[in-house]
Amino acid sequence: MASSASIWTRLLEWLREASQRGCVFRGHADSEWKLIPSVGRDFGPPASSRTGSTAIVSGLPPFNLSQERRVADEFRRLGLVHAPVRTQTKLEWLALAQHYGAPTRLLDWTGNPLVAAWFAAASEPKKSAHVFAYEPMPWSIVTPEQLEAHAVMSLDPVDDGLIINASVVFVAVPILAPRMAGQSGLFSWQCRPWEKVTDLLTAVEAQGLLEPFEIPAEAKPDILIGLAEMGIDEMTLYGDLGGVGRSLNWRYKQHRFLLEE
């Protein structure tokens, strides 16, 4: 079994090579988690689009677009008093909803590979983790205005003349909260949120998806220490008092790690 030190070294090299390719990154604390947005997990195709019996046999309830839209409307209604003043567009509201735990069809990615490594190592201590890296194709990178004009909650691929039937697109939303800045966040958006991102990519697009890097469960503590030494922890990633408190709690439990007098 490889040592934590060798895993850390290999991880840094893998992240460096992927970053040089122009990849975006995502960390899963449990390697069994799938690349499916939260709003579509545990759902099958909408009833109107079922062409076979797969979803029915699996026992999954059909995805309901009107329910997705209702969740978004409720987040905006209930969260208005807490939201940044500049939050205006549907996509901005959806990005806030995603960052604060409401179910959406967005998946968080980051341009900072160390951030993805932290999210892979920071929880599920008994589970192996995955770090994903994907090099988006030029036609799958869109502006907020392009996605907003298409329809943020739609079951149709994005096609505005420049983007040809892209089922998965990547978008960087204006920074609306401190944690969005600290996490170098961007999002993937997909027209069929009940499916895995990997199943929606065309053969050409799939060439940009690297084999995920696996972090064994026993290596997670040392990975977190290595990342903290590089300035990546909850304090820097969340940018609020909660992040500061959780960071100090973690450091204290690591035998006063980085709290030396």
Coordinates of C-alpha atoms in Angstrom, one line a residue:
M1 CA 0.0 0.0 0.0
A2 CA 1.4 3.4 -1.0
S3 CA 2.3 5.8 1.8
S4 CA 0.4 9.0 2.4
A5 CA 3.5 10.9 1.5
S6 CA 3.8 9.2 -1.9
I7 CA 0.0 9.7 -2.5
W8 CA 0.4 13.4 -1.7
T9 CA 3.3 13.7 -4.1
R10 CA 1.5 11.9 -6.9
L11 CA -1.7 14.0 -6.3
L12 CA 0.2 17.3 -6.6
E13 CA 1.8 16.1 -9.9
W14 CA -1.5 14.9 -11.3
L15 CA -3.1 18.2 -10.3
R16 CA -0.3 20.2 -11.9
E17 CA -0.5 18.3 -15.2
A18 CA -4.3 18.6 -15.3
S19 CA -4.1 22.3 -14.5
Q20 CA -1.6 22.9 -17.4
R21 CA -4.2 21.3 -19.7
G22 CA -6.7 23.9 -18.7
C23 CA -8.9 21.5 -16.7
V24 CA -11.5 22.4 -14.1
F25 CA -11.8 20.3 -11.0
R26 CA -14.2 18.7 -8.6
G27 CA -13.7 16.7 -5.4
H28 CA -15.9 13.9 -4.1
A29 CA -15.3 12.8 -0.6
D30 CA -16.8 9.4 -1.4
S31 CA -15.5 7.8 -4.6
E32 CA -18.9 6.1 -5.1
W33 CA -20.7 9.4 -5.5
K34 CA -21.7 10.2 -9.1
L35 CA -21.5 13.3 -11.2
I36 CA -25.2 14.1 -10.9
P37 CA -26.6 17.4 -9.7
S38 CA -28.4 17.4 -6.4
V39 CA -31.9 18.2 -7.9
G40 CA -31.7 15.1 -10.1
R41 CA -30.3 12.5 -7.7
D42 CA -32.6 9.6 -7.1
F43 CA -34.8 10.5 -10.0
G44 CA -35.3 9.0 -13.4
P45 CA -36.4 10.7 -16.7
P46 CA -39.6 12.7 -16.7
A47 CA -42.7 10.6 -17.3
S48 CA -43.2 12.2 -20.8
S49 CA -39.7 11.2 -21.9
R50 CA -39.6 7.6 -20.8
T51 CA -39.0 5.5 -23.9
G52 CA -38.3 2.2 -22.1
S53 CA -38.7 0.5 -18.8
T54 CA -35.3 1.1 -17.3
A55 CA -36.3 3.9 -14.9
I56 CA -39.6 2.2 -14.0
V57 CA -37.8 -1.1 -13.2
S58 CA -35.2 0.8 -11.0
G59 CA -38.1 2.2 -9.0
L60 CA -36.9 5.8 -9.4
P61 CA -39.6 8.5 -9.4
P62 CA -39.7 10.7 -12.5
F63 CA -37.9 14.0 -12.5
N64 CA -40.4 16.9 -12.3
L65 CA -39.4 20.2 -13.9
S66 CA -42.2 22.2 -12.2
Q67 CA -41.0 21.0 -8.8
E68 CA -37.4 22.1 -9.7
R69 CA -38.7 25.5 -10.6
R70 CA -40.8 25.7 -7.4
V71 CA -37.7 25.0 -5.3
A72 CA -35.9 27.9 -7.0
D73 CA -38.8 30.2 -6.5
E74 CA -39.0 29.3 -2.9
F75 CA -35.3 29.9 -2.3
R76 CA -35.6 33.3 -3.9
R77 CA -38.7 34.2 -1.9
L78 CA -37.4 33.0 1.5
G79 CA -33.8 34.1 0.9
L80 CA -34.4 37.6 -0.4
V81 CA -33.8 39.2 3.0
H82 CA -30.4 37.4 3.3
A83 CA -29.2 37.8 -0.3
P84 CA -26.6 40.2 -1.7
V85 CA -28.1 43.4 -2.9
R86 CA -26.9 42.9 -6.5
T87 CA -28.5 39.4 -7.0
Q88 CA -30.8 39.9 -9.9
T89 CA -30.9 37.2 -12.6
K90 CA -32.3 33.7 -12.4
L91 CA -28.8 32.2 -12.8
E92 CA -27.4 34.3 -10.0
W93 CA -30.1 33.1 -7.7
L94 CA -29.5 29.5 -8.8
A95 CA -25.8 29.9 -8.1
L96 CA -26.6 31.2 -4.6
A97 CA -29.0 28.3 -4.0
Q98 CA -26.3 25.8 -5.0
H99 CA -23.7 27.3 -2.7
Y100 CA -26.0 27.3 0.2
G101 CA -27.3 23.8 -0.1
A102 CA -30.6 24.0 -1.9
P103 CA -31.1 21.4 -4.7
T104 CA -30.2 22.7 -8.1
R105 CA -29.1 21.3 -11.5
L106 CA -25.7 23.1 -11.1
L107 CA -22.6 21.2 -10.1
D108 CA -19.7 23.0 -8.4
W109 CA -16.4 23.0 -10.1
T110 CA -13.3 25.0 -9.4
G111 CA -10.4 26.4 -11.4
N112 CA -8.1 25.8 -8.3
P113 CA -7.1 22.1 -8.2
L114 CA -6.1 22.4 -4.5
V115 CA -9.7 23.4 -3.6
A116 CA -11.0 20.3 -5.3
A117 CA -8.4 18.2 -3.4
W118 CA -9.6 19.7 -0.1
F119 CA -13.3 18.9 -0.7
A120 CA -12.2 15.3 -1.6
A121 CA -10.3 14.9 1.7
A122 CA -12.3 17.0 4.2
S123 CA -15.1 14.6 5.0
E124 CA -16.2 10.9 4.8
P125 CA -13.0 9.8 6.7
K126 CA -13.7 6.1 6.2
K127 CA -14.3 6.4 2.4
S128 CA -11.9 6.7 -0.4
A129 CA -12.2 9.9 -2.5
H130 CA -12.1 11.0 -6.1
V131 CA -10.7 14.2 -7.6
F132 CA -12.1 14.9 -11.1
A133 CA -10.5 16.9 -13.8
Y134 CA -12.1 17.9 -17.0
E135 CA -11.0 20.0 -19.9
P136 CA -14.1 21.6 -21.3
M137 CA -14.4 22.0 -25.1
P138 CA -14.6 25.6 -26.3
W139 CA -18.2 25.3 -27.4
S140 CA -19.3 24.2 -23.9
I141 CA -18.0 27.3 -22.2
V142 CA -20.7 29.9 -22.1
T143 CA -21.3 33.3 -20.6
P144 CA -24.0 34.0 -17.9
E145 CA -25.9 36.0 -20.5
Q146 CA -26.0 33.1 -23.0
L147 CA -27.3 30.6 -20.4
E148 CA -29.8 33.1 -19.0
A149 CA -31.2 33.8 -22.4
H150 CA -31.5 30.1 -23.2
A151 CA -33.5 29.2 -20.0
V152 CA -31.8 28.3 -16.8
M153 CA -34.3 25.5 -16.0
S154 CA -35.0 23.8 -19.3
L155 CA -34.8 20.2 -20.6
D156 CA -33.4 21.4 -23.9
P157 CA -29.8 21.6 -24.9
V158 CA -28.2 25.0 -25.1
D159 CA -28.2 26.3 -28.7
D160 CA -27.9 30.0 -29.4
G161 CA -26.2 29.8 -32.7
L162 CA -22.7 29.6 -31.2
I163 CA -23.3 26.7 -29.0
I164 CA -24.5 23.7 -30.9
N165 CA -26.7 21.4 -28.9
A166 CA -24.5 21.3 -25.8
S167 CA -26.1 19.1 -23.1
V168 CA -23.4 20.2 -20.5
V169 CA -22.0 23.7 -20.4
F170 CA -19.7 25.5 -18.0
V171 CA -20.3 29.0 -16.7
A172 CA -18.6 31.4 -14.3
V173 CA -21.2 33.4 -12.4
P174 CA -20.4 36.8 -10.9
I175 CA -19.0 36.6 -7.4
L176 CA -22.0 36.8 -5.1
A177 CA -20.7 35.6 -1.7
P178 CA -17.2 35.3 -0.1
R179 CA -17.1 31.5 -0.4
M180 CA -17.6 31.8 -4.2
A181 CA -14.4 33.9 -4.3
G182 CA -12.4 31.7 -2.0
Q183 CA -13.4 28.5 -3.8
S184 CA -12.6 29.9 -7.3
G185 CA -16.0 28.5 -8.2
L186 CA -17.7 27.9 -11.5
F187 CA -20.6 25.6 -12.5
S188 CA -21.6 23.0 -14.9
W189 CA -25.2 23.1 -16.1
Q190 CA -27.0 20.3 -17.9
C191 CA -30.2 19.8 -19.7
R192 CA -31.0 16.4 -18.1
P193 CA -30.2 16.8 -14.4
W194 CA -31.1 13.2 -13.6
E195 CA -28.2 11.9 -15.7
K196 CA -24.5 11.7 -14.9
V197 CA -22.4 14.4 -16.6
T198 CA -20.2 11.7 -18.1
D199 CA -23.2 10.1 -19.8
L200 CA -24.1 13.4 -21.5
L201 CA -20.7 14.1 -23.0
T202 CA -20.2 13.4 -26.7
A203 CA -17.4 11.2 -27.7
V204 CA -15.3 14.3 -28.5
E205 CA -16.1 16.0 -25.3
A206 CA -15.4 12.9 -23.3
Q207 CA -11.7 13.0 -24.4
G208 CA -11.3 16.0 -22.0
L209 CA -12.3 13.9 -19.0
L210 CA -9.3 12.5 -17.1
E211 CA -9.4 9.3 -15.1
P212 CA -10.2 10.5 -11.6
F213 CA -7.5 10.5 -9.0
E214 CA -8.3 8.3 -6.0
I215 CA -7.4 9.3 -2.5
P216 CA -7.5 6.3 -0.1
A217 CA -9.3 7.0 3.2
E218 CA -6.2 6.6 5.3
A219 CA -4.4 9.3 3.3
K220 CA -7.0 12.0 3.9
P221 CA -5.6 13.4 7.2
D222 CA -2.1 13.9 5.7
I223 CA -3.6 15.4 2.5
L224 CA -5.5 18.0 4.7
I225 CA -2.3 18.9 6.5
G226 CA -0.4 19.3 3.3
L227 CA -3.2 21.5 1.9
A228 CA -3.3 23.6 5.1
E229 CA 0.4 24.2 4.8
M230 CA -0.4 25.7 1.4
G231 CA -3.1 27.9 2.7
I232 CA -6.1 25.8 1.8
D233 CA -8.6 25.1 4.6
E234 CA -12.1 26.1 5.7
M235 CA -11.0 29.6 6.7
T236 CA -9.8 30.5 3.2
L237 CA -12.5 28.5 1.4
Y238 CA -15.6 29.8 3.2
G239 CA -14.6 33.4 4.0
D240 CA -16.9 33.7 7.0
L241 CA -16.8 33.3 10.8
G242 CA -18.0 29.8 10.5
G243 CA -15.0 28.9 8.3
V244 CA -12.7 30.6 10.7
G245 CA -14.1 28.7 13.7
R246 CA -14.1 25.3 12.0
S247 CA -10.5 26.0 10.8
L248 CA -9.3 26.7 14.3
N249 CA -11.1 23.7 15.7
W250 CA -9.4 21.5 13.1
R251 CA -6.0 23.0 13.7
Y252 CA -6.4 22.6 17.5
K253 CA -7.3 19.0 17.2
Q254 CA -4.3 18.4 15.0
H255 CA -2.1 18.9 18.1
R256 CA -2.1 22.6 17.8
F257 CA -1.2 22.4 14.1
L258 CA 0.0 25.9 12.8
L259 CA -0.9 27.4 16.2
E260 CA 2.6 27.4 17.6
E261 CA 3.6 30.4 19.7

